Coordinates of N, CA and C and ligand atoms in Angstrom, one line a residue:
M1 N 28.2 -55.4 20.8 CA 28.1 -54.8 19.4 C 26.8 -55.3 18.7
K2 N 26.1 -54.4 18.1 CA 24.9 -54.8 17.4 C 25.2 -55.2 16.0
F3 N 24.4 -56.2 15.5 CA 24.5 -56.7 14.2 C 23.3 -56.2 13.4
F4 N 23.6 -55.5 12.3 CA 22.6 -55.2 11.3 C 22.9 -56.0 10.1
V5 N 21.8 -56.4 9.4 CA 22.0 -57.1 8.1 C 21.9 -56.2 7.0
D6 N 22.8 -56.3 6.1 CA 22.9 -55.3 5.0 C 22.3 -56.0 3.7
T7 N 21.0 -56.0 3.6 CA 20.4 -56.7 2.5 C 18.9 -56.3 2.5
A8 N 18.3 -56.6 1.3 CA 16.8 -56.4 1.2 C 16.2 -57.8 0.8
E9 N 16.9 -58.8 1.1 CA 16.4 -60.2 0.8 C 15.7 -60.7 2.0
I10 N 14.4 -60.9 1.9 CA 13.6 -61.3 3.1 C 14.0 -62.6 3.7
D11 N 14.2 -63.6 2.9 CA 14.5 -64.9 3.4 C 15.8 -64.9 4.2
A12 N 16.8 -64.2 3.7 CA 18.1 -64.2 4.4 C 18.0 -63.4 5.7
I13 N 17.2 -62.4 5.8 CA 16.9 -61.7 7.0 C 16.2 -62.6 8.0
A14 N 15.2 -63.3 7.5 CA 14.4 -64.2 8.4 C 15.2 -65.3 9.0
E15 N 16.1 -65.8 8.2 CA 17.0 -66.9 8.7 C 17.9 -66.4 9.9
L16 N 18.5 -65.3 9.7 CA 19.3 -64.8 10.8 C 18.5 -64.2 12.0
N17 N 17.3 -63.7 11.7 CA 16.5 -63.1 12.7 C 16.0 -64.3 13.6
D18 N 15.7 -65.4 13.1 CA 15.2 -66.6 13.9 C 16.3 -67.0 14.9
L19 N 17.6 -66.7 14.6 CA 18.7 -67.1 15.5 C 19.0 -65.9 16.5
G20 N 18.3 -64.9 16.4 CA 18.5 -63.7 17.3 C 19.7 -62.9 16.9
M21 N 20.1 -63.0 15.6 CA 21.4 -62.3 15.2 C 21.1 -61.0 14.6
V22 N 19.8 -60.6 14.5 CA 19.5 -59.3 13.8 C 19.0 -58.3 14.7
D23 N 19.9 -57.2 14.9 CA 19.5 -56.1 15.7 C 18.9 -55.0 14.9
G24 N 19.0 -55.1 13.6 CA 18.5 -54.1 12.6 C 18.9 -54.5 11.2
V25 N 18.4 -53.7 10.3 CA 18.6 -54.0 8.8 C 19.0 -52.7 8.2
T26 N 20.0 -52.7 7.2 CA 20.2 -51.6 6.4 C 20.0 -51.9 4.9
T27 N 19.4 -51.0 4.2 CA 19.2 -51.2 2.7 C 19.8 -49.9 2.1
N28 N 20.0 -50.0 0.8 CA 20.4 -48.9 0.0 C 19.8 -49.1 -1.4
P29 N 19.9 -48.1 -2.3 CA 19.3 -48.3 -3.6 C 19.8 -49.5 -4.4
S30 N 21.1 -49.8 -4.2 CA 21.7 -50.9 -5.0 C 21.1 -52.2 -4.4
L31 N 20.9 -52.3 -3.1 CA 20.3 -53.5 -2.5 C 18.8 -53.7 -2.9
I32 N 18.1 -52.6 -3.0 CA 16.7 -52.6 -3.4 C 16.6 -53.1 -4.9
K33 N 17.5 -52.5 -5.7 CA 17.6 -52.9 -7.1 C 17.9 -54.4 -7.2
K34 N 18.8 -54.9 -6.4 CA 19.2 -56.3 -6.5 C 18.0 -57.2 -6.1
S35 N 17.2 -56.7 -5.1 CA 16.0 -57.5 -4.7 C 14.9 -57.6 -5.7
G36 N 14.9 -56.7 -6.7 CA 13.9 -56.6 -7.7 C 12.5 -56.3 -7.2
R37 N 12.5 -55.7 -6.0 CA 11.2 -55.4 -5.3 C 10.9 -53.9 -5.3
D38 N 9.7 -53.6 -5.1 CA 9.3 -52.2 -4.9 C 9.8 -51.7 -3.5
I39 N 10.4 -50.5 -3.4 CA 11.1 -50.1 -2.2 C 10.1 -50.1 -1.0
I40 N 8.9 -49.5 -1.3 CA 7.9 -49.4 -0.1 C 7.5 -50.8 0.3
E41 N 7.1 -51.7 -0.6 CA 6.6 -53.0 -0.3 C 7.7 -53.8 0.5
V42 N 8.9 -53.9 -0.1 CA 9.9 -54.7 0.6 C 10.3 -54.1 1.9
T43 N 10.4 -52.8 2.0 CA 10.8 -52.2 3.3 C 9.7 -52.5 4.4
K44 N 8.4 -52.5 3.9 CA 7.3 -52.8 4.9 C 7.5 -54.2 5.4
E45 N 7.8 -55.1 4.5 CA 8.0 -56.5 4.9 C 9.1 -56.7 5.9
I46 N 10.2 -56.0 5.6 CA 11.4 -56.1 6.5 C 11.0 -55.5 7.9
C47 N 10.4 -54.4 7.9 CA 10.0 -53.8 9.2 C 9.1 -54.6 10.0
A48 N 8.2 -55.4 9.3 CA 7.3 -56.3 10.1 C 8.1 -57.5 10.6
L49 N 9.2 -57.9 10.0 CA 9.9 -59.0 10.4 C 10.8 -58.8 11.6
V50 N 11.5 -57.6 11.6 CA 12.5 -57.4 12.6 C 12.0 -56.3 13.6
D51 N 12.5 -56.3 14.8 CA 12.1 -55.3 15.8 C 12.9 -54.1 15.7
G52 N 14.2 -54.2 15.3 CA 15.1 -53.1 15.4 C 15.0 -52.2 14.2
P53 N 15.9 -51.1 14.2 CA 15.8 -50.1 13.2 C 16.1 -50.7 11.8
V54 N 15.3 -50.2 10.8 CA 15.5 -50.6 9.4 C 15.8 -49.3 8.6
S55 N 17.0 -49.2 8.1 CA 17.4 -48.0 7.3 C 16.9 -48.1 5.9
A56 N 16.1 -47.1 5.5 CA 15.7 -47.0 4.1 C 16.2 -45.6 3.6
E57 N 16.8 -45.7 2.4 CA 17.5 -44.5 1.9 C 16.7 -43.7 0.9
V58 N 16.8 -42.3 1.1 CA 16.2 -41.4 0.2 C 16.8 -41.5 -1.2
T59 N 16.1 -40.9 -2.2 CA 16.6 -40.9 -3.5 C 17.0 -39.5 -4.0
A60 N 16.5 -38.5 -3.3 CA 16.7 -37.1 -3.8 C 18.1 -36.6 -3.3
I61 N 18.5 -35.5 -3.9 CA 19.8 -35.0 -3.5 C 19.6 -33.6 -2.9
D62 N 18.4 -33.0 -3.0 CA 18.2 -31.7 -2.3 C 17.5 -31.9 -1.0
A63 N 17.8 -31.1 0.0 CA 17.3 -31.3 1.4 C 15.8 -31.3 1.4
K64 N 15.1 -30.4 0.7 CA 13.6 -30.4 0.8 C 13.0 -31.7 0.4
T65 N 13.5 -32.2 -0.8 CA 12.9 -33.5 -1.2 C 13.3 -34.6 -0.4
M66 N 14.5 -34.6 0.1 CA 15.0 -35.6 1.0 C 14.1 -35.7 2.3
I67 N 13.7 -34.5 2.8 CA 12.8 -34.5 4.0 C 11.5 -35.1 3.7
A68 N 10.9 -34.7 2.5 CA 9.6 -35.2 2.1 C 9.7 -36.7 1.9
E69 N 10.7 -37.2 1.2 CA 10.9 -38.6 1.0 C 11.0 -39.3 2.4
G70 N 11.8 -38.7 3.3 CA 12.0 -39.3 4.6 C 10.7 -39.4 5.3
R71 N 9.8 -38.4 5.2 CA 8.5 -38.5 5.9 C 7.7 -39.6 5.3
K72 N 7.8 -39.8 4.0 CA 7.0 -40.8 3.4 C 7.5 -42.2 3.9
L73 N 8.8 -42.3 3.9 CA 9.4 -43.6 4.4 C 9.0 -43.9 5.8
L74 N 8.9 -42.8 6.6 CA 8.6 -43.0 8.0 C 7.2 -43.5 8.2
E75 N 6.3 -43.3 7.2 CA 4.9 -43.8 7.3 C 4.9 -45.3 7.2
I76 N 5.9 -45.9 6.7 CA 5.9 -47.4 6.5 C 5.7 -48.1 7.8
A77 N 6.5 -47.7 8.8 CA 6.5 -48.5 10.1 C 7.2 -47.6 11.1
D78 N 7.0 -48.0 12.4 CA 7.6 -47.2 13.5 C 9.1 -47.4 13.6
N79 N 9.6 -48.5 13.0 CA 11.0 -48.8 13.1 C 11.9 -48.4 11.9
I80 N 11.3 -47.4 11.2 CA 12.1 -46.9 10.0 C 13.2 -45.9 10.5
T81 N 14.4 -46.1 10.0 CA 15.4 -45.1 10.1 C 15.7 -44.5 8.7
V82 N 15.6 -43.2 8.6 CA 15.8 -42.6 7.3 C 17.3 -42.4 7.0
K83 N 17.7 -42.9 5.8 CA 19.1 -42.9 5.5 C 19.3 -41.7 4.4
V84 N 20.3 -40.9 4.8 CA 20.6 -39.7 3.9 C 22.1 -39.7 3.6
P85 N 22.4 -39.2 2.4 CA 23.9 -39.2 2.1 C 24.6 -38.0 2.8
L86 N 25.9 -38.2 3.0 CA 26.7 -37.2 3.7 C 27.1 -36.1 2.8
T87 N 26.1 -35.3 2.5 CA 26.3 -34.0 1.7 C 25.7 -32.9 2.6
W88 N 25.9 -31.7 2.2 CA 25.4 -30.6 3.0 C 23.9 -30.7 3.0
D89 N 23.2 -31.0 1.9 CA 21.8 -31.2 1.9 C 21.4 -32.3 2.8
G90 N 22.2 -33.4 2.8 CA 21.9 -34.6 3.6 C 21.9 -34.2 5.1
L91 N 22.9 -33.4 5.4 CA 23.0 -32.9 6.8 C 21.8 -32.0 7.2
Q92 N 21.3 -31.2 6.3 CA 20.2 -30.4 6.6 C 18.9 -31.3 6.8
A93 N 18.8 -32.3 6.0 CA 17.7 -33.2 6.1 C 17.8 -34.0 7.4
C94 N 19.0 -34.4 7.8 CA 19.3 -35.1 9.0 C 18.8 -34.2 10.2
K95 N 19.2 -33.0 10.2 CA 18.9 -32.1 11.3 C 17.4 -31.9 11.4
A96 N 16.7 -31.7 10.3 CA 15.2 -31.5 10.3 C 14.5 -32.7 10.8
L97 N 14.9 -33.9 10.4 CA 14.2 -35.1 10.8 C 14.5 -35.5 12.2
T98 N 15.8 -35.4 12.6 CA 16.1 -35.7 14.0 C 15.5 -34.7 15.0
D99 N 15.4 -33.5 14.6 CA 14.7 -32.5 15.5 C 13.3 -32.8 15.7
D100 N 12.7 -33.5 14.7 CA 11.3 -34.0 14.9 C 11.2 -35.3 15.6
G101 N 12.3 -35.8 16.1 CA 12.3 -37.1 16.9 C 12.5 -38.3 16.1
H102 N 12.9 -38.2 14.8 CA 13.1 -39.4 14.0 C 14.5 -39.9 14.0
K103 N 14.7 -41.2 13.7 CA 16.1 -41.7 13.6 C 16.6 -41.5 12.1
V104 N 17.9 -41.0 12.1 CA 18.5 -40.8 10.8 C 19.9 -41.5 10.8
N105 N 20.1 -42.2 9.6 CA 21.4 -42.8 9.4 C 22.1 -42.0 8.3
V106 N 23.3 -41.4 8.6 CA 24.0 -40.6 7.6 C 25.0 -41.5 6.9
T107 N 24.8 -41.7 5.6 CA 25.6 -42.8 4.9 C 26.6 -42.2 4.0
L108 N 27.5 -43.0 3.4 CA 28.5 -42.6 2.5 C 29.6 -41.7 3.2
C109 N 29.9 -42.1 4.4 CA 30.9 -41.4 5.2 C 32.3 -42.0 4.9
F110 N 33.2 -41.1 4.5 CA 34.6 -41.5 4.2 C 35.7 -40.7 5.0
S111 N 35.3 -39.8 5.8 CA 36.3 -39.1 6.6 C 35.8 -38.8 8.0
A112 N 36.7 -38.6 9.0 CA 36.3 -38.3 10.3 C 35.7 -37.0 10.4
N113 N 36.1 -36.0 9.6 CA 35.5 -34.7 9.6 C 34.0 -34.8 9.2
Q114 N 33.7 -35.6 8.2 CA 32.3 -35.8 7.8 C 31.5 -36.4 9.0
A115 N 32.1 -37.3 9.7 CA 31.4 -38.0 10.8 C 31.2 -36.9 11.9
L116 N 32.1 -36.0 12.1 CA 31.9 -35.0 13.1 C 30.7 -34.1 12.7
L117 N 30.6 -33.7 11.5 CA 29.5 -32.9 11.0 C 28.2 -33.7 11.2
A118 N 28.2 -34.9 10.9 CA 26.9 -35.7 11.0 C 26.5 -35.8 12.5
A119 N 27.4 -35.9 13.4 CA 27.1 -36.0 14.8 C 26.5 -34.6 15.3
K120 N 27.1 -33.5 14.8 CA 26.6 -32.2 15.1 C 25.2 -31.9 14.6
A121 N 24.9 -32.6 13.4 CA 23.6 -32.5 12.8 C 22.6 -33.4 13.5
G122 N 23.0 -34.1 14.5 CA 22.1 -34.9 15.3 C 21.9 -36.4 14.8
A123 N 22.8 -36.8 13.9 CA 22.6 -38.2 13.3 C 22.5 -39.2 14.4
T124 N 21.6 -40.2 14.2 CA 21.4 -41.3 15.1 C 22.6 -42.3 14.8
F125 N 22.8 -42.5 13.5 CA 23.9 -43.4 13.1 C 24.8 -42.7 12.1
I126 N 26.1 -43.0 12.1 CA 27.0 -42.6 11.1 C 27.5 -43.9 10.4
S127 N 27.5 -43.9 9.1 CA 27.9 -45.1 8.4 C 29.2 -44.9 7.6
P128 N 30.4 -45.1 8.3 CA 31.6 -45.1 7.6 C 31.8 -46.4 6.7
F129 N 32.2 -46.2 5.5 CA 32.3 -47.4 4.5 C 33.7 -47.9 4.5
I130 N 33.9 -49.0 5.2 CA 35.2 -49.6 5.4 C 35.7 -50.2 4.0
G131 N 34.9 -51.1 3.5 CA 35.4 -51.9 2.3 C 35.7 -50.9 1.1
R132 N 34.9 -49.9 0.9 CA 35.2 -49.0 -0.2 C 36.4 -48.2 0.0
L133 N 36.8 -47.9 1.2 CA 38.1 -47.3 1.5 C 39.3 -48.3 1.2
D134 N 39.1 -49.5 1.7 CA 40.1 -50.5 1.4 C 40.3 -50.7 -0.1
D135 N 39.2 -50.7 -0.8 CA 39.2 -50.8 -2.3 C 40.2 -49.9 -3.0
I136 N 40.3 -48.7 -2.4 CA 41.3 -47.7 -3.0 C 42.5 -47.5 -2.1
N137 N 42.9 -48.6 -1.4 CA 44.1 -48.7 -0.6 C 44.2 -47.6 0.5
L138 N 43.0 -47.3 1.0 CA 43.0 -46.4 2.3 C 42.6 -47.3 3.4
D139 N 42.9 -46.9 4.6 CA 42.6 -47.8 5.8 C 41.3 -47.5 6.4
G140 N 40.3 -48.4 6.1 CA 39.0 -48.2 6.6 C 38.9 -48.3 8.2
M141 N 39.8 -49.1 8.7 CA 39.8 -49.3 10.2 C 40.3 -48.0 10.9
E142 N 41.3 -47.3 10.2 CA 41.8 -46.1 10.8 C 40.6 -45.1 11.0
L143 N 39.7 -45.1 10.0 CA 38.6 -44.2 10.0 C 37.7 -44.5 11.2
I144 N 37.4 -45.8 11.4 CA 36.6 -46.2 12.6 C 37.2 -45.8 13.9
E145 N 38.6 -46.0 14.0 CA 39.3 -45.6 15.2 C 39.2 -44.1 15.4
D146 N 39.4 -43.3 14.4 CA 39.3 -41.8 14.5 C 38.0 -41.4 15.0
I147 N 36.9 -41.9 14.3 CA 35.6 -41.5 14.7 C 35.3 -41.9 16.2
R148 N 35.7 -43.1 16.6 CA 35.5 -43.5 18.0 C 36.1 -42.5 18.9
T149 N 37.4 -42.1 18.6 CA 38.1 -41.2 19.5 C 37.4 -39.9 19.6
I150 N 37.0 -39.4 18.4 CA 36.3 -38.0 18.4 C 35.0 -38.0 19.1
Y151 N 34.2 -39.1 18.8 CA 32.9 -39.1 19.5 C 33.0 -39.3 21.0
D152 N 34.0 -40.1 21.4 CA 34.2 -40.2 22.9 C 34.8 -38.9 23.5
N153 N 35.7 -38.3 22.7 CA 36.3 -37.0 23.3 C 35.2 -36.0 23.7
Y154 N 34.1 -36.0 22.9 CA 33.1 -34.9 23.0 C 31.7 -35.5 23.5
G155 N 31.7 -36.8 23.7 CA 30.4 -37.3 24.2 C 29.3 -37.3 23.2
F156 N 29.6 -37.4 21.9 CA 28.5 -37.5 21.0 C 27.7 -38.8 21.1
D157 N 26.4 -38.8 21.0 CA 25.6 -40.0 21.1 C 25.5 -40.8 19.8
T158 N 25.8 -40.2 18.7 CA 25.7 -40.8 17.4 C 26.4 -42.2 17.4
E159 N 25.7 -43.2 17.0 CA 26.3 -44.6 17.0 C 27.1 -44.8 15.7
I160 N 28.3 -45.4 15.9 CA 29.1 -45.7 14.7 C 28.6 -47.1 14.1
L161 N 28.1 -46.9 12.9 CA 27.5 -48.1 12.2 C 28.5 -48.5 11.1
A162 N 29.4 -49.3 11.4 CA 30.5 -49.7 10.4 C 29.8 -50.4 9.2
A163 N 30.0 -49.8 8.0 CA 29.3 -50.3 6.8 C 30.3 -50.8 5.8
S164 N 29.8 -51.3 4.7 CA 30.7 -51.8 3.6 C 31.7 -52.8 4.2
I165 N 31.1 -53.7 5.0 CA 31.9 -54.8 5.7 C 32.0 -56.0 4.7
R166 N 33.2 -56.4 4.4 CA 33.3 -57.5 3.4 C 33.9 -58.8 4.0
S167 N 34.3 -58.8 5.2 CA 35.0 -60.0 5.7 C 34.8 -60.2 7.2
A168 N 35.1 -61.4 7.7 CA 35.1 -61.7 9.1 C 36.1 -60.8 9.9
N169 N 37.2 -60.6 9.2 CA 38.2 -59.8 9.9 C 37.8 -58.3 10.1
H170 N 37.0 -57.8 9.1 CA 36.4 -56.5 9.3 C 35.5 -56.5 10.6
V171 N 34.7 -57.5 10.7 CA 33.8 -57.6 11.9 C 34.7 -57.6 13.2
L172 N 35.7 -58.4 13.2 CA 36.6 -58.5 14.4 C 37.2 -57.2 14.7
D173 N 37.8 -56.6 13.7 CA 38.5 -55.3 13.9 C 37.5 -54.2 14.4
C174 N 36.3 -54.2 13.9 CA 35.3 -53.2 14.3 C 35.0 -53.4 15.8
A175 N 34.9 -54.7 16.2 CA 34.5 -55.0 17.6 C 35.7 -54.6 18.5
R176 N 36.9 -54.8 18.0 CA 38.1 -54.4 18.9 C 38.1 -52.9 19.0
L177 N 37.7 -52.2 18.0 CA 37.8 -50.7 18.0 C 36.6 -50.0 18.6
G178 N 35.6 -50.8 18.9 CA 34.4 -50.2 19.6 C 33.4 -49.6 18.7
A179 N 33.3 -50.1 17.5 CA 32.1 -49.6 16.7 C 30.9 -50.1 17.4
D180 N 29.8 -49.3 17.4 CA 28.6 -49.7 18.1 C 27.8 -50.7 17.3
V181 N 27.9 -50.7 16.0 CA 27.1 -51.6 15.1 C 28.0 -51.9 13.9
I182 N 27.8 -53.2 13.4 CA 28.3 -53.4 12.1 C 27.1 -53.8 11.2
T183 N 27.1 -53.4 10.0 CA 26.1 -53.9 9.1 C 26.9 -54.7 8.0
A184 N 26.5 -56.0 7.8 CA 27.2 -56.8 6.9 C 26.2 -57.7 6.1
P185 N 26.6 -58.1 4.9 CA 25.8 -59.1 4.2 C 25.6 -60.4 4.9
P186 N 24.5 -61.0 4.7 CA 24.2 -62.3 5.5 C 25.4 -63.3 5.4
A187 N 26.0 -63.4 4.2 CA 27.1 -64.4 4.0 C 28.3 -64.1 5.0
V188 N 28.6 -62.8 5.2 CA 29.7 -62.4 6.1 C 29.3 -62.8 7.5
I189 N 28.1 -62.5 7.9 CA 27.7 -62.8 9.3 C 27.7 -64.4 9.5
K190 N 27.3 -65.1 8.5 CA 27.3 -66.6 8.7 C 28.7 -67.1 8.6
A191 N 29.6 -66.4 7.9 CA 31.0 -66.9 7.9 C 31.7 -66.8 9.2
L192 N 31.2 -66.0 10.1 CA 31.8 -65.8 11.4 C 31.9 -67.1 12.2
V193 N 31.1 -68.1 11.9 CA 31.1 -69.4 12.6 C 32.2 -70.3 12.2
N194 N 32.8 -70.0 11.0 CA 33.8 -70.9 10.4 C 35.1 -70.9 11.2
H195 N 35.6 -72.1 11.5 CA 37.0 -72.3 11.9 C 37.5 -73.7 11.6
P196 N 38.6 -73.8 10.9 CA 39.1 -75.1 10.5 C 39.3 -76.1 11.6
L197 N 39.7 -75.6 12.8 CA 39.9 -76.5 13.9 C 38.6 -77.0 14.5
T198 N 37.5 -76.2 14.3 CA 36.2 -76.7 14.7 C 35.8 -77.9 13.8
D199 N 36.1 -77.7 12.5 CA 35.7 -78.8 11.5 C 36.6 -80.0 11.8
K200 N 37.9 -79.8 12.1 CA 38.8 -80.9 12.3 C 38.4 -81.6 13.6
G201 N 38.1 -80.9 14.6 CA 37.8 -81.4 15.9 C 36.5 -82.2 15.8
L202 N 35.5 -81.7 15.1 CA 34.2 -82.4 14.9 C 34.4 -83.7 14.2
A203 N 35.3 -83.6 13.2 CA 35.5 -84.9 12.4 C 36.1 -86.0 13.2
A204 N 37.0 -85.6 14.1 CA 37.6 -86.6 15.0 C 36.6 -87.1 16.0
F205 N 35.8 -86.2 16.6 CA 34.7 -86.7 17.5 C 33.8 -87.7 16.8
L206 N 33.4 -87.3 15.5 CA 32.5 -88.2 14.8 C 33.1 -89.5 14.5
A207 N 34.4 -89.6 14.2 CA 35.1 -90.9 14.0 C 35.0 -91.7 15.3
D208 N 35.2 -91.1 16.4 CA 35.2 -91.8 17.7 C 33.8 -92.3 18.1
I209 N 32.8 -91.4 17.7 CA 31.4 -91.8 18.0 C 31.1 -93.1 17.2
K210 N 31.5 -93.1 16.0 CA 31.3 -94.3 15.1 C 32.0 -95.5 15.6
A211 N 33.3 -95.3 16.0 CA 34.2 -96.4 16.4 C 33.6 -97.0 17.7
A212 N 33.2 -96.2 18.6 CA 32.7 -96.7 19.9 C 31.2 -96.9 19.9
D213 N 30.6 -96.6 18.8 CA 29.1 -96.8 18.7 C 28.4 -96.0 19.9
I214 N 28.8 -94.8 20.1 CA 28.2 -94.0 21.2 C 26.8 -93.5 20.7
K215 N 25.8 -93.8 21.6 CA 24.4 -93.4 21.2 C 23.8 -92.7 22.4
I216 N 23.1 -91.6 22.1 CA 22.3 -90.9 23.2 C 20.8 -91.2 23.1
L217 N 20.3 -91.1 21.9 CA 18.9 -91.4 21.6 C 18.7 -92.7 20.9
Ligands
E4P301 C1 25.1 -50.0 4.2 O1 24.5 -49.1 4.8 C2 25.9 -49.7 3.0 O2 25.1 -49.1 2.0 C3 26.6 -50.9 2.5 O3 27.3 -51.5 3.6 C4 27.6 -50.6 1.4 O4 28.3 -51.8 1.2 P1 29.2 -52.0 -0.2 O5 30.3 -51.0 -0.2 O6 29.7 -53.4 -0.1 O7 28.3 -51.8 -1.3

């Protein structure tokens, strides 16, 4: 499973990238706003930092302007993926850009039927939003499972990019269900390392190292 980092914070991306944890990056208008940076400048920096795909989202809602914005974003770097919303116009933009050989991430997916449409429009990635479904008491994981089944039934190449990941359990469930990619905030990716028995075991080892005065260097 690939790990994308869901942020526009350069330092956080760099820290995870140095550990080989970053297969790509996703941004959205809210994350750009949070960074306080210019979208073109910060996206360029992210693209220079990581080798994998970097999703940059259009701001328009009509297909023609989405395509024009997508083409401008694609000029930033070779590893740009254009992110478009899952609307009829977004699907039109997806089809036009993928027909030209570009990568497109179709975002704001909340149903399996929407994911089916995105795959038929040639999407490179589909982004089902798990956390936002959970927020309204719907089952985000059921959506991942349904999309996996449908894409496998018909051999669609579109990668399932599980988004709106809020917890370590979301990551685990996505891995079990066969999501191709998860995109998560840096804090969630770093939290995957935590286990109380690791902390407890390390504390016991440290006590014995001290008691026996064990030295290696
Ligand atoms: C990424 O592509 C999505 O925009 C992001 O994961 C949404 O996450 P949120 O629901 O926590 O804002």
